[in-house]
mmCIF file of C-alpha atoms and ligand atoms in Angstrom:
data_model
loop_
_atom_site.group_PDB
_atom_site.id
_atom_site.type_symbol
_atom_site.label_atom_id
_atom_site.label_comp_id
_atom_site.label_asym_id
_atom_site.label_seq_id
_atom_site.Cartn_x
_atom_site.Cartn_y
_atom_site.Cartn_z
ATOM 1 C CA UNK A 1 0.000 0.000 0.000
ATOM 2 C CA UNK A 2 1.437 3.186 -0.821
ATOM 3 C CA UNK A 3 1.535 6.250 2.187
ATOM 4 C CA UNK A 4 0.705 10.050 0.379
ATOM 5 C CA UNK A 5 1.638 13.219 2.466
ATOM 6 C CA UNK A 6 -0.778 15.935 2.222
ATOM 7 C CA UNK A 7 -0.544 19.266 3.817
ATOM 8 C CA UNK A 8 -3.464 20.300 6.267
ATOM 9 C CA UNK A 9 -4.368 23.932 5.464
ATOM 10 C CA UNK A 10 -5.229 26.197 2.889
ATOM 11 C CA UNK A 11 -3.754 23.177 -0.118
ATOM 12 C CA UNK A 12 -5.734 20.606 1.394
ATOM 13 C CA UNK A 13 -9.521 20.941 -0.618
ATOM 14 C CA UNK A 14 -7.563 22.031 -4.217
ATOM 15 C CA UNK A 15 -5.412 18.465 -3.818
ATOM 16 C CA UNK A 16 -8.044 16.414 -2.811
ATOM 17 C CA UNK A 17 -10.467 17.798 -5.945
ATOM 18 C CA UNK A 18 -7.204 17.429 -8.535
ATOM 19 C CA UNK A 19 -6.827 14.037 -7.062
ATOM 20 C CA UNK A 20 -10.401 13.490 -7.067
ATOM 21 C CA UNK A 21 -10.105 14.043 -10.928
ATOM 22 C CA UNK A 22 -7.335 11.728 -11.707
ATOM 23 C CA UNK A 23 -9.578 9.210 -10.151
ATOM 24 C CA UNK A 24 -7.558 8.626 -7.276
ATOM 25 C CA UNK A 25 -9.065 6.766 -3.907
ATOM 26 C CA UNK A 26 -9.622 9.972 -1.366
ATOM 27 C CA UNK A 27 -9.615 9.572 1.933
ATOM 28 C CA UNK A 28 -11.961 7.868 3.615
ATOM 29 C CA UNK A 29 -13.913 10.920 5.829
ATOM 30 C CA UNK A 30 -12.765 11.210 9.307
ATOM 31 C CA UNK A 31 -12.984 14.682 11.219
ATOM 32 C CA UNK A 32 -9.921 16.537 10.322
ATOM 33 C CA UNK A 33 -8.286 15.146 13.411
ATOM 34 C CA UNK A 34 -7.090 11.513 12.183
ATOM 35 C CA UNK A 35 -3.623 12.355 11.079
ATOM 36 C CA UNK A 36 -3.372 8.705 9.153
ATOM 37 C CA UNK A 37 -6.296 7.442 6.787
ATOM 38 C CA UNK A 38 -6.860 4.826 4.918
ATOM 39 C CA UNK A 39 -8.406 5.521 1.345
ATOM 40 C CA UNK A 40 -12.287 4.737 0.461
ATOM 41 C CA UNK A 41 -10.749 1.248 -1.149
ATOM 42 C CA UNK A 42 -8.027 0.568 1.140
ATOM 43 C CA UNK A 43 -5.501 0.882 -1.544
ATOM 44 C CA UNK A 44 -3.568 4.214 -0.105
ATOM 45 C CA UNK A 45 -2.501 5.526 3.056
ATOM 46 C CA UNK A 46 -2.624 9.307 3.550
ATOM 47 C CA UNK A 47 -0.742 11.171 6.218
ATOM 48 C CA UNK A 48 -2.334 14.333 6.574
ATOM 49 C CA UNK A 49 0.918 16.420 7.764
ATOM 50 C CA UNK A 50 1.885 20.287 8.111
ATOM 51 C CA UNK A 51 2.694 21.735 5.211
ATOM 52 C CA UNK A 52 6.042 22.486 6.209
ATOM 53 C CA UNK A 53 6.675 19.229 7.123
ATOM 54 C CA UNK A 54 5.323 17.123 4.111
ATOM 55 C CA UNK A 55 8.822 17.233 2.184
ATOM 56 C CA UNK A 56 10.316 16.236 5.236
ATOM 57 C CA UNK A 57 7.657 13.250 5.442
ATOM 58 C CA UNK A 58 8.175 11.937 1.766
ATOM 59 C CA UNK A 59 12.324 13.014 1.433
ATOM 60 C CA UNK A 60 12.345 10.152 4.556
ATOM 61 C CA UNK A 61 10.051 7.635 2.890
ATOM 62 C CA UNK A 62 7.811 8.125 5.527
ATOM 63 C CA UNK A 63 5.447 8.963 2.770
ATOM 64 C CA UNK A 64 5.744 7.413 -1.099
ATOM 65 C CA UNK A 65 4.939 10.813 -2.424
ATOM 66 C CA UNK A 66 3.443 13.636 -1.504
ATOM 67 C CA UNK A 67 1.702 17.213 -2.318
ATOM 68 C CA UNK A 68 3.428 20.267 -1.353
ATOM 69 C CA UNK A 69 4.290 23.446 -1.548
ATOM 70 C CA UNK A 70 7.596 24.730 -3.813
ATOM 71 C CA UNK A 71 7.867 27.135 -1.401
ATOM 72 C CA UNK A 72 8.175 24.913 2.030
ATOM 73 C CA UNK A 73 9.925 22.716 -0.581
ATOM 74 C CA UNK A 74 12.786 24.976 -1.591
ATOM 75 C CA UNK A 75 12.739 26.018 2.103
ATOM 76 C CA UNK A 76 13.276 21.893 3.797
ATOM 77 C CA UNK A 77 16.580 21.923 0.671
ATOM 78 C CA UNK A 78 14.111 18.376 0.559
ATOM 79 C CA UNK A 79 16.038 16.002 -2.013
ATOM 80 C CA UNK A 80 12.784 13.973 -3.604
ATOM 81 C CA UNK A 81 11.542 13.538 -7.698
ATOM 82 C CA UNK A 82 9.578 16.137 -8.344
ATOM 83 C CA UNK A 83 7.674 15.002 -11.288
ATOM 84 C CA UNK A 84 4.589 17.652 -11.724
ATOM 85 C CA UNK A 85 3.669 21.011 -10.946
ATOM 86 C CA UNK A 86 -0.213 21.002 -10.228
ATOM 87 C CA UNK A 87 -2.271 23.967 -11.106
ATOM 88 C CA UNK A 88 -2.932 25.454 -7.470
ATOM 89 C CA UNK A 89 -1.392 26.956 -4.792
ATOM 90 C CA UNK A 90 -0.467 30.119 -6.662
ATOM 91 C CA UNK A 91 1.721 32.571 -4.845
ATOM 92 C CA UNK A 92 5.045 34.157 -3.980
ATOM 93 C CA UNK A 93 7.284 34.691 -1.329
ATOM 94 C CA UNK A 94 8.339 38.126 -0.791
ATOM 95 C CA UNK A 95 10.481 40.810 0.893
ATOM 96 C CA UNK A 96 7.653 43.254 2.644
ATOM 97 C CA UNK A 97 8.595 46.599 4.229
ATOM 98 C CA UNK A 98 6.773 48.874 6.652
ATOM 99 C CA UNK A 99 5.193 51.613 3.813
ATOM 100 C CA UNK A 100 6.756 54.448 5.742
ATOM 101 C CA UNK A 101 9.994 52.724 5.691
ATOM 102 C CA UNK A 102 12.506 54.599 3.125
ATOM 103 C CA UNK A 103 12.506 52.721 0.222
ATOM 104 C CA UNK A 104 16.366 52.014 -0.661
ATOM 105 C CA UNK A 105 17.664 48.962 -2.625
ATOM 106 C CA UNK A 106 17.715 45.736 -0.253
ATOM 107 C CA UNK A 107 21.853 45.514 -0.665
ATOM 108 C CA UNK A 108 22.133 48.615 0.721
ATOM 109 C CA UNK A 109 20.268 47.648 4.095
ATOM 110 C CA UNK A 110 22.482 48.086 7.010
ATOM 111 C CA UNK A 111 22.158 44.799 9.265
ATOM 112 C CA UNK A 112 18.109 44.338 8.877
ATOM 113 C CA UNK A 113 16.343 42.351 11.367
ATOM 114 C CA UNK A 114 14.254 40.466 8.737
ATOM 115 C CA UNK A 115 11.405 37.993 10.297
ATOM 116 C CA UNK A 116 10.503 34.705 8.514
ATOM 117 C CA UNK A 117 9.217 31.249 8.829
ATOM 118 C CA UNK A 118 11.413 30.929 5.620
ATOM 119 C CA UNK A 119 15.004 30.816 7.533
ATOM 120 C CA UNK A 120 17.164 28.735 5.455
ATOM 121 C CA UNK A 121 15.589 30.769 1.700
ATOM 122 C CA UNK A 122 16.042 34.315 3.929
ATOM 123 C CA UNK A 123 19.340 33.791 4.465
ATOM 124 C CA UNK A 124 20.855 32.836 1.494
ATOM 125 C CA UNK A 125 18.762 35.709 -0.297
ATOM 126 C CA UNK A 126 20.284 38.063 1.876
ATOM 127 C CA UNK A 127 23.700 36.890 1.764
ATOM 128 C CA UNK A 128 23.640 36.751 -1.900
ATOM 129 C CA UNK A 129 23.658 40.425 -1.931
ATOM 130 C CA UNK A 130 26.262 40.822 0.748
ATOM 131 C CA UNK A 131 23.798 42.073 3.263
ATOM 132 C CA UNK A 132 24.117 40.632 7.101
ATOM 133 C CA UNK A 133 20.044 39.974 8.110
ATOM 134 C CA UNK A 134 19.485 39.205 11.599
ATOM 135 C CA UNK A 135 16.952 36.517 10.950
ATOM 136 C CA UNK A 136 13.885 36.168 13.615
ATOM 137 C CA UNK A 137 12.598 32.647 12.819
ATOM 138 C CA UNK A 138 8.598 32.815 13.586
ATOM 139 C CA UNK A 139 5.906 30.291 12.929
ATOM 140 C CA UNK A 140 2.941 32.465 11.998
ATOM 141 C CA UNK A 141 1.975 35.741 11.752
ATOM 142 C CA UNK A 142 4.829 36.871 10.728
ATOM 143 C CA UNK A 143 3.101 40.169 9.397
ATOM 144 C CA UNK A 144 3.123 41.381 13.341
ATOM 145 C CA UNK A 145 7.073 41.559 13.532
ATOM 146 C CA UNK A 146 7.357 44.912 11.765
ATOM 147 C CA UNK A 147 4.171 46.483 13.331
ATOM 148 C CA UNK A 148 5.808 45.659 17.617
ATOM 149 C CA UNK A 149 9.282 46.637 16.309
ATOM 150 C CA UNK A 150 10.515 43.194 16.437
ATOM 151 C CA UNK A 151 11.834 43.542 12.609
ATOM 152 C CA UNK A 152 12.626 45.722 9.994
ATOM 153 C CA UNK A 153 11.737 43.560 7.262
ATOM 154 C CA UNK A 154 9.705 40.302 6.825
ATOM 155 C CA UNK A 155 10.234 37.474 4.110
ATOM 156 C CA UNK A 156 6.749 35.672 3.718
ATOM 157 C CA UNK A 157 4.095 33.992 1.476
ATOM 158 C CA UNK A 158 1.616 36.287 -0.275
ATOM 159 C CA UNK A 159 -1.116 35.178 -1.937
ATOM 160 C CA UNK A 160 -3.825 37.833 -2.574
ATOM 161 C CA UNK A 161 -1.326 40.645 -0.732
ATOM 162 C CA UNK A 162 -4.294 41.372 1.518
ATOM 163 C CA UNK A 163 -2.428 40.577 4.531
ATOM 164 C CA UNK A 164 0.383 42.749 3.927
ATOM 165 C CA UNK A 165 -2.341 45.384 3.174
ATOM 166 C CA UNK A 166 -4.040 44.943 6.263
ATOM 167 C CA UNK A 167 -0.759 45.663 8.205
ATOM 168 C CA UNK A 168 0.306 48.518 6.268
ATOM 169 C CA UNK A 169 3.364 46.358 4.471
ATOM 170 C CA UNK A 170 4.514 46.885 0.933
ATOM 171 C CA UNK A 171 5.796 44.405 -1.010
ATOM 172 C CA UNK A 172 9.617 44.991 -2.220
ATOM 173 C CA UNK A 173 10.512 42.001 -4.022
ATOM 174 C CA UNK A 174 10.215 38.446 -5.191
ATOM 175 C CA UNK A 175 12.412 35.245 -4.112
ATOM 176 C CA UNK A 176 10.257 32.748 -5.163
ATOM 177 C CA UNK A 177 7.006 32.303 -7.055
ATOM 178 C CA UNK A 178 5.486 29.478 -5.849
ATOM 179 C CA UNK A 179 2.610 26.891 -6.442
ATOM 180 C CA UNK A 180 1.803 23.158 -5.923
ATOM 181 C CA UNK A 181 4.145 20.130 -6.928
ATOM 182 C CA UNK A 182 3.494 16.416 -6.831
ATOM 183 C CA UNK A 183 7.031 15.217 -4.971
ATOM 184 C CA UNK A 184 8.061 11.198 -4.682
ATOM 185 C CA UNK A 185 10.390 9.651 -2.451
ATOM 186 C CA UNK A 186 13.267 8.530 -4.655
ATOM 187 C CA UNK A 187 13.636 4.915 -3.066
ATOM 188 C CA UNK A 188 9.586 4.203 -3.692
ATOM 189 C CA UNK A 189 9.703 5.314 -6.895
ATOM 190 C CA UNK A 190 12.540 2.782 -7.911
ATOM 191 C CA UNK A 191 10.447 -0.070 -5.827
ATOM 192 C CA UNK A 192 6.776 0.880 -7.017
ATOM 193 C CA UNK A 193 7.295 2.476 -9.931
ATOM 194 C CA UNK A 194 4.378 1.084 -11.976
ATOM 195 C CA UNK A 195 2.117 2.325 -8.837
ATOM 196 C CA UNK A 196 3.499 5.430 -8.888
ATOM 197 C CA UNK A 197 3.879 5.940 -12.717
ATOM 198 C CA UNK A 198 0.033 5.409 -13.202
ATOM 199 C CA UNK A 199 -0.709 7.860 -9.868
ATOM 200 C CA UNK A 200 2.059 10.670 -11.534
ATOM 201 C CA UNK A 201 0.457 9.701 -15.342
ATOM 202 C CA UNK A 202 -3.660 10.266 -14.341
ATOM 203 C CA UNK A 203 -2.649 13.080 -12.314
ATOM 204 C CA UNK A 204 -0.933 14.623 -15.314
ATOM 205 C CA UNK A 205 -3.541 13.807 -18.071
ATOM 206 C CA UNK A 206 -6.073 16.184 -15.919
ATOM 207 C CA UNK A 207 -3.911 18.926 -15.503
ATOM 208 C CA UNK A 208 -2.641 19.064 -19.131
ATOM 209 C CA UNK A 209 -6.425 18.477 -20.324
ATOM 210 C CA UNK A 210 -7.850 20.782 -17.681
ATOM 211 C CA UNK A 211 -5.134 23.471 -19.388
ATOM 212 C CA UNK A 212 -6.181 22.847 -22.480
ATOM 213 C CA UNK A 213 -9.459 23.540 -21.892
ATOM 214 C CA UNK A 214 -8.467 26.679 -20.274
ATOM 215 C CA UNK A 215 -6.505 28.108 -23.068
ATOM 216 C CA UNK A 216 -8.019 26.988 -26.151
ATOM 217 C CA UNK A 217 -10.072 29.512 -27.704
ATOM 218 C CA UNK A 218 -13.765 30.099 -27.260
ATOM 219 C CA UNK A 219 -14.434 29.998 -31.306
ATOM 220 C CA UNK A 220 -12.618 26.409 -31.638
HETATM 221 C C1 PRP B 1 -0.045 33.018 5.064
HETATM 222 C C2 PRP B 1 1.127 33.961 4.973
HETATM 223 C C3 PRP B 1 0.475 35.319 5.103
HETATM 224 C C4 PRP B 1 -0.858 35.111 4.420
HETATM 225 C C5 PRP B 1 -0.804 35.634 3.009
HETATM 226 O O1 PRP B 1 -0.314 32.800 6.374
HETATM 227 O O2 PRP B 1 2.081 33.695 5.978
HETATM 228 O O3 PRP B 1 0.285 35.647 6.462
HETATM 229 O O4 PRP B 1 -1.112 33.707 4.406
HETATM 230 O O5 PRP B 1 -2.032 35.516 2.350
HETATM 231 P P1 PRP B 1 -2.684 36.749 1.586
HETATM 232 O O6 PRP B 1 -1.617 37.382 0.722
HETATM 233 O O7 PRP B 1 -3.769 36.120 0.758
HETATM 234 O O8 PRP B 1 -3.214 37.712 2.605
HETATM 235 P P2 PRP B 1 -1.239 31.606 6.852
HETATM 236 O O9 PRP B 1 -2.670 31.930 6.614
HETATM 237 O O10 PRP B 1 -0.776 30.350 6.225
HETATM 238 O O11 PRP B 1 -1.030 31.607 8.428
HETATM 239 P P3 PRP B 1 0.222 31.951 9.327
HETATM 240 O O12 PRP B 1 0.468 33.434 9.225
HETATM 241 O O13 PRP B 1 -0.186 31.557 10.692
HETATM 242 O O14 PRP B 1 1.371 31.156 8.812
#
């Protein structure tokens, strides 16, 4: 029996209806609060796991494969197959500013005290433009840091911006753009990969026709 990761959270509803349409087994119900179930069939496992932690979960083979994040991907450095993008999950991670802070090039910031949940992308962002960021590793919220003086800068995800909005933060650049990928534990794929092939290849054939649809023109 194969074990998927999925993240709990905002990803959650968009994987199960993509996975729904490749005509995969969903879970079978429970409240939300059973962290392992079994598919309707009993032919999957799914471990329903914190986003941040669901590359951790496949990259160990606790999981076969897995739905994630690029984002929390790039950020765990998690070394897995990464075999599809899937069509949700849109949005970036960003350098955000206080608006009345001066607005000066990020290389010339003098020692910023930047707060993330993002530690290990921060950081080398930073120090690729020679600038020394005190990091401030948070778990949430990270929006609050610049409004109790507890950083000059934040590094977070932004999907519709109306967070940053609400908190009177500007956005002031890009590090990653970010959206949903289909990632496999390297070892399972090797030992199951006819399972896996057919769960990658339905998966794909309903993005790629569901992007079709999308871009074909109306007169066709
Ligand atoms: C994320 C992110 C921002 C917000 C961005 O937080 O950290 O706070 O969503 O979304 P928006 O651009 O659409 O406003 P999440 O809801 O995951 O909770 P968290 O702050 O507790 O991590």
């Amino acid at each position: 029996m194969l074990t998927v990761a999925l993240p709990k959270g905002r990803l959650t509803a968009d994987a199960l209806a993509w996975m729904d349409r490749a005509g995969w087994p969903l879970p079978a119900g429970g409240d939300g609060r059973r962290l392992v179930v079994p598919s309707t069939d009993g032919t999957l496992s799914y471990v329903m796991a914190k986003p941040m932690d669901v590359p951790v979960f496949v990259e160990q083979g606790a999981a076969d494969l897995g739905i994630a994040g690029l984002d929390v991907l790039r950020e765990r450095n998690a070394d897995v197959f990464e075999p599809l993008r899937l069509p949700f999950g849109y949005c970036r991670l960003s350098v955000a500013a206080p608006a009345a802070r001066p607005e000066r090039p990020l290389r010339l910031e003098i020692n910023p005290r930047v707060a993330t949940k993002y530690p290990r992308l921060t950081e080398a962002f930073f120090r690729q433009r020679g600038v020394a960021a005190e990091l401030i590793v948070l778990s949430g919220s990270v929006e609050l840091a610049p409004l109790v003086n507890l950083a000059d800068l934040i590094v977070d995800m932004v999907e519709t911006g109306h967070t940053l909005a609400a908190n009177g933060l500007i956005e002031r650049r890009t590090l990653l753009d970010s959206q949903a990928i289909l990632i496999v534990n390297r070892a399972s794929y090797r030992l199951h990969t006819a399972a896996i092939e057919h769960l990658i290849d339905s998966l794909r054939h309903v993005v790629l026709t569901a992007g079709e649809r999308t871009t074909r023109p109306k007169d066709q």
